[in-house]
Coordinates of C-alpha atoms in Angstrom, one line a residue:
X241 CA 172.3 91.1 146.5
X242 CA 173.6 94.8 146.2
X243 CA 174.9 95.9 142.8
X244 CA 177.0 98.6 142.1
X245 CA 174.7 100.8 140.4
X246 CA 172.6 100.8 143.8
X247 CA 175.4 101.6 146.1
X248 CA 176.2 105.1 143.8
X249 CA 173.3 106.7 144.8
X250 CA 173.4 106.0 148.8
X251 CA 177.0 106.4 149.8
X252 CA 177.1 109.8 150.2
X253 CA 180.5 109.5 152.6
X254 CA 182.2 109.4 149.1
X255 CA 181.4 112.8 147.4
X256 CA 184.3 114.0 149.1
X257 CA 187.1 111.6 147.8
X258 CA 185.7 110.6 144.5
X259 CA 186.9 112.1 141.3
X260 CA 187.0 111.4 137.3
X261 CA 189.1 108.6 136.3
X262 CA 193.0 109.6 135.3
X263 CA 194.4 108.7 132.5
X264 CA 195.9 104.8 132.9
X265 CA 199.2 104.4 134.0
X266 CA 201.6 102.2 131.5
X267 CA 202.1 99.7 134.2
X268 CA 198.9 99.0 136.5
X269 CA 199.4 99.2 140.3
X270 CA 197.8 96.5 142.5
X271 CA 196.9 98.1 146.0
X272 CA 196.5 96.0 149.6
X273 CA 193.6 97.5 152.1
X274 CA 193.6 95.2 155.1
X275 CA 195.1 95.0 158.0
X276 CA 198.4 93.2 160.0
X277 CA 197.6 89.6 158.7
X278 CA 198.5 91.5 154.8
X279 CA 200.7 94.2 156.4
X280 CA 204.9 95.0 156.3
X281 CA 206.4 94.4 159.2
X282 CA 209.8 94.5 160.5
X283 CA 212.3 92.1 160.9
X284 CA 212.4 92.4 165.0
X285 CA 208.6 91.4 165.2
X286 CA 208.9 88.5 163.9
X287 CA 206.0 87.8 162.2
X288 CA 205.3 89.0 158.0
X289 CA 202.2 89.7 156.4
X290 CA 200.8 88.3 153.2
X291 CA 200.8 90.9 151.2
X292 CA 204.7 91.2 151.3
X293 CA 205.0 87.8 149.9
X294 CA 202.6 88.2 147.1
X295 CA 204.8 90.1 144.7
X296 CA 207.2 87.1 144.2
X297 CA 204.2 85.5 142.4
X298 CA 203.1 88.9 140.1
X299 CA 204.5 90.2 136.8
X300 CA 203.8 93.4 135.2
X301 CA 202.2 94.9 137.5
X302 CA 203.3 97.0 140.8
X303 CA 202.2 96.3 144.4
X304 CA 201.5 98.7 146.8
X305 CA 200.8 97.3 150.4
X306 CA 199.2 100.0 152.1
X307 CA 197.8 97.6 154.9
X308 CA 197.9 99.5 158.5
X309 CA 198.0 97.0 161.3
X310 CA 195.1 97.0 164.0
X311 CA 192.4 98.2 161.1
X312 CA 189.3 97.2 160.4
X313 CA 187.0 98.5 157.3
X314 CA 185.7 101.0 159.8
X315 CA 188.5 102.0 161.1
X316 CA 191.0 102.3 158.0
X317 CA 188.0 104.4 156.4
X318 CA 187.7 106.9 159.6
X319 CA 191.6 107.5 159.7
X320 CA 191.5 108.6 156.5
X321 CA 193.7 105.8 155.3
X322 CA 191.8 105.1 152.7
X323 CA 191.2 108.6 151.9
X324 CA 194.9 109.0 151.1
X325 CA 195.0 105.9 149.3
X326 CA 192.1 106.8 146.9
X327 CA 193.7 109.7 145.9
X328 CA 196.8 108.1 144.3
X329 CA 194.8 105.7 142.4
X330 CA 194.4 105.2 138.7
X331 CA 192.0 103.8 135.8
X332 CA 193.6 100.6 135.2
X333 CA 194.5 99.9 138.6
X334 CA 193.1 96.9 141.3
X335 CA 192.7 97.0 144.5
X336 CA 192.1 94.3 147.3
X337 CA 190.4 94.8 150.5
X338 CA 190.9 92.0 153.0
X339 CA 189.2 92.5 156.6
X340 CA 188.0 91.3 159.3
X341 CA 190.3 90.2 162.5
X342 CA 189.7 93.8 164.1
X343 CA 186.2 94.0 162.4
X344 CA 184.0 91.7 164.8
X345 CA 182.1 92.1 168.3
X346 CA 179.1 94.1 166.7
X347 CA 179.0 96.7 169.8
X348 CA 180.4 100.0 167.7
X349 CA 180.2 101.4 171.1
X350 CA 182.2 99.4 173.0
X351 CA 184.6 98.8 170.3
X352 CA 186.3 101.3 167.8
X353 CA 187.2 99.1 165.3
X354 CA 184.1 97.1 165.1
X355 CA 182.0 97.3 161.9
X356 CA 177.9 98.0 162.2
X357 CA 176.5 94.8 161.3
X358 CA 174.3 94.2 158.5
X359 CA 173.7 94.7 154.7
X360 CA 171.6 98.0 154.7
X361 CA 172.6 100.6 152.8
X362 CA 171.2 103.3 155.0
X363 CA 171.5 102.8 158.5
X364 CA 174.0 104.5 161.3
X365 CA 174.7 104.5 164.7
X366 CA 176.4 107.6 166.1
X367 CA 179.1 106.9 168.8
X368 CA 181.3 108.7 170.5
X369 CA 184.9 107.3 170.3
X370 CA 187.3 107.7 173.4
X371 CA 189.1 110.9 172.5
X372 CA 185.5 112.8 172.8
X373 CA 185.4 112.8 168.6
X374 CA 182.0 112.0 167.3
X375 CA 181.8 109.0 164.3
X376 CA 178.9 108.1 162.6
X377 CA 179.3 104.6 161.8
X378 CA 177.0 102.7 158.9
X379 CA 177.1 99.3 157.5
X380 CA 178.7 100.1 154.2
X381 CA 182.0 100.5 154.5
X382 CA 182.6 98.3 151.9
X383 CA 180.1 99.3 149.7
X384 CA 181.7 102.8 150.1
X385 CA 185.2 102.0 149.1
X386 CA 183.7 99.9 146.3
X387 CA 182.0 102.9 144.9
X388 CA 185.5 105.2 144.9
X389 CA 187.4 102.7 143.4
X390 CA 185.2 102.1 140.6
X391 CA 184.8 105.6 140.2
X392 CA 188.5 105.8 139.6
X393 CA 188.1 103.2 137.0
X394 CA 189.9 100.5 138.9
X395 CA 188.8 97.3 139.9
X396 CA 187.9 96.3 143.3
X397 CA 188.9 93.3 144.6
X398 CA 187.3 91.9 147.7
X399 CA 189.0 89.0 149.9
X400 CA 187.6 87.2 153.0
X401 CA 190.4 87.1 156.0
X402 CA 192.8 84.9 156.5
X403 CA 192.2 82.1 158.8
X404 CA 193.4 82.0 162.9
X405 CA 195.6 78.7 162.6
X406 CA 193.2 76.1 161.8
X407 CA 194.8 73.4 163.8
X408 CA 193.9 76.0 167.0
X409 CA 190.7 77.5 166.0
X410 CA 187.5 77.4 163.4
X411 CA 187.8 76.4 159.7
X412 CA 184.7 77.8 158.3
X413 CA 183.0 81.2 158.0
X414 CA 179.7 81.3 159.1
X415 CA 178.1 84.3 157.4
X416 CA 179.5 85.2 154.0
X417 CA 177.9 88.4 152.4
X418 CA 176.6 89.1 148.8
X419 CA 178.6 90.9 146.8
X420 CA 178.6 92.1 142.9
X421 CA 182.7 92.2 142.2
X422 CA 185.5 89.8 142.2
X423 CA 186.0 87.6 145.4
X424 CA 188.7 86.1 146.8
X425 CA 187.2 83.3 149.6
X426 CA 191.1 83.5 150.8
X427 CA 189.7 81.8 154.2
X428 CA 188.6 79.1 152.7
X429 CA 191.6 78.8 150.0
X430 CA 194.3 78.7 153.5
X431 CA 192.5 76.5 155.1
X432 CA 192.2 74.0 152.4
X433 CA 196.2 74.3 151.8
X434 CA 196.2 73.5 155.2
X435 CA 194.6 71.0 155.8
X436 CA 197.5 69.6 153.3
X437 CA 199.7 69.8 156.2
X438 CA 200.3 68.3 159.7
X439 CA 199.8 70.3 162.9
X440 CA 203.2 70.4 163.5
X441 CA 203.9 72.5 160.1
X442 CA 200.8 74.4 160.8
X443 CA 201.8 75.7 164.5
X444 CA 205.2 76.7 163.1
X445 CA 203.6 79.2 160.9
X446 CA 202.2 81.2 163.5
X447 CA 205.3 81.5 166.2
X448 CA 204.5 85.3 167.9
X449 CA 200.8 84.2 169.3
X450 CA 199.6 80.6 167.9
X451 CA 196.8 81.7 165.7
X452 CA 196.7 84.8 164.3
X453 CA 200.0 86.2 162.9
X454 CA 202.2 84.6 160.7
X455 CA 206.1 84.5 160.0
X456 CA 207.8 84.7 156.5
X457 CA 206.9 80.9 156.0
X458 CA 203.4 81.3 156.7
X459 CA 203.2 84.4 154.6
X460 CA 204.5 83.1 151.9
X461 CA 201.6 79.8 152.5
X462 CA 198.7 82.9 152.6
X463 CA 200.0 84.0 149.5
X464 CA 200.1 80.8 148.2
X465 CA 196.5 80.5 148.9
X466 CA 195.3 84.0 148.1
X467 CA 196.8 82.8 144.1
X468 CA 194.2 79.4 144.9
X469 CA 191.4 81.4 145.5
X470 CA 192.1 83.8 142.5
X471 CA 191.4 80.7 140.1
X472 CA 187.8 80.1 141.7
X473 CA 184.7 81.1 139.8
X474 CA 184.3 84.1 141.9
X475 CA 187.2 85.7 141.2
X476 CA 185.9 85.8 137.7
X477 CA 189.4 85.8 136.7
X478 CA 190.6 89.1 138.1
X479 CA 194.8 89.5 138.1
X480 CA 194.9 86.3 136.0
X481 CA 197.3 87.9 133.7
X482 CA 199.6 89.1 135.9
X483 CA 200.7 85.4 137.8
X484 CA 203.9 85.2 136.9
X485 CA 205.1 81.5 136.1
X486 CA 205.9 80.7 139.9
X487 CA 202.4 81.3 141.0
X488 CA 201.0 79.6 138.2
X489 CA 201.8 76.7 140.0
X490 CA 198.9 77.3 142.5
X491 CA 195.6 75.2 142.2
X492 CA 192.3 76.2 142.8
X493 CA 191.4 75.7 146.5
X494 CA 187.5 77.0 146.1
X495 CA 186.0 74.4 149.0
X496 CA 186.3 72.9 152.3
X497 CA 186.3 70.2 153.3

């Protein structure tokens, strides 16, 4: 298991973004990092991300969804999304990264959104990427963004995806990584609710394409389940404070089957 200690004194990527903690604000912020399945979208797609429903559940605190649609770890990091992000926040402050849909395949070459597989802390692959730029991609993305948010004195919060529909696709994932922070296993939490559920209800949460994107409803259900998730051991009772009384509601959802 990595610790965050060790991951200071490899990451060099961050030198460039990292500064001293700023004073705390009076009202923390809670920041989203992921991608469509947590992102805003508009009314005319019809579909809505988690992260827009969340803040119907939260007191006290603010809630920033800067999830970018299409991103992967990789990806959000190169684009200098996170970059800009970083910037803005605070000591005091929390932070969720939730990726994965755009994150798979393993080929970096092939794919520009695919993550370099593996838990070393050293090792690259340079590519170049269609427009004739150069990357040099590594296996701790994560481990990277870790590093600056700590740094900022904010806590990171790390969240598995969100599940394809379960009803249409797999309900387990097969390689879970170690980790040192707070965890959200929001795969496991959805599918769980789920499985609460008849197909029928299921399917209706993910209109546009059957599996991956949700509507309002189904937003509102990932939510639902990231709050689950929050109250497993893991967690270690990050944002516990903040549930306001409708999310208190939520059980812990920490296996499955």
């Amino acid at each position: 298991m990595f610790s965050i200690s060790s991951l200071l004194s490899v990451v060099a990527w961050i030198a460039a973004c990292a500064s001293a903690p700023a004073e705390k604000r009076a009202t923390p912020t809670l920041w989203l990092v992921g991608d469509s399945t947590m992102a805003l979208h508009a009314a005319s797609e019809g579909i809505q991300g988690w992260g827009v429903e969340i803040v119907n559940y939260l007191q006290a605190i603010n809630v920033v969804n800067s999830a970018v649609s299409g991103t992967s770890a990789r990806s959000y990091a190169r684009d200098g999304w996170f970059y800009n992000l970083i910037q803005k926040v605070q000591s005091g402050d929390y932070v969720i990264i939730e990726f994965g849909h755009n994150d798979g395949g393993g080929n970096v070459t092939a794919s520009a959104t695919a993550d370099l597989v593996g838990e070393s802390l050293t090792a690259t692959q340079t590519v170049t990427l269609a427009n004739g730029s150069v990357e040099v991609v590594h296996t701790y993305t994560y481990a990277g963004m870790i590093d600056q948010i700590v740094a900022k004195g904010a806590t990171p919060i790390v969240s598995s995806q969100t599940p394809d529909d379960p009803y249409e696709n797999s309900t387990t994932i097969v390689y879970e990584p170690s980790r040192s922070v707070a965890y959200v296993d929001h795969f496991t939490a959805a599918v769980s609710l789920f499985s609460k559920y008849t197909a029928a209800v299921v399917n209706s949460y993910y209109p546009l394409d059957q599996y991956l994107h949700t509507n309002t409803a189904g937003a509102t259900q990932m939510a639902w389940a990231f709050l689950s998730g929050l109250r497993c051991a893991s967690a270690d009772g990050v944002l516990a404070s903040y549930v306001n009384s409708a999310g208190e509601g939520a059980g812990a959802r920490c296996s499955y089957p």
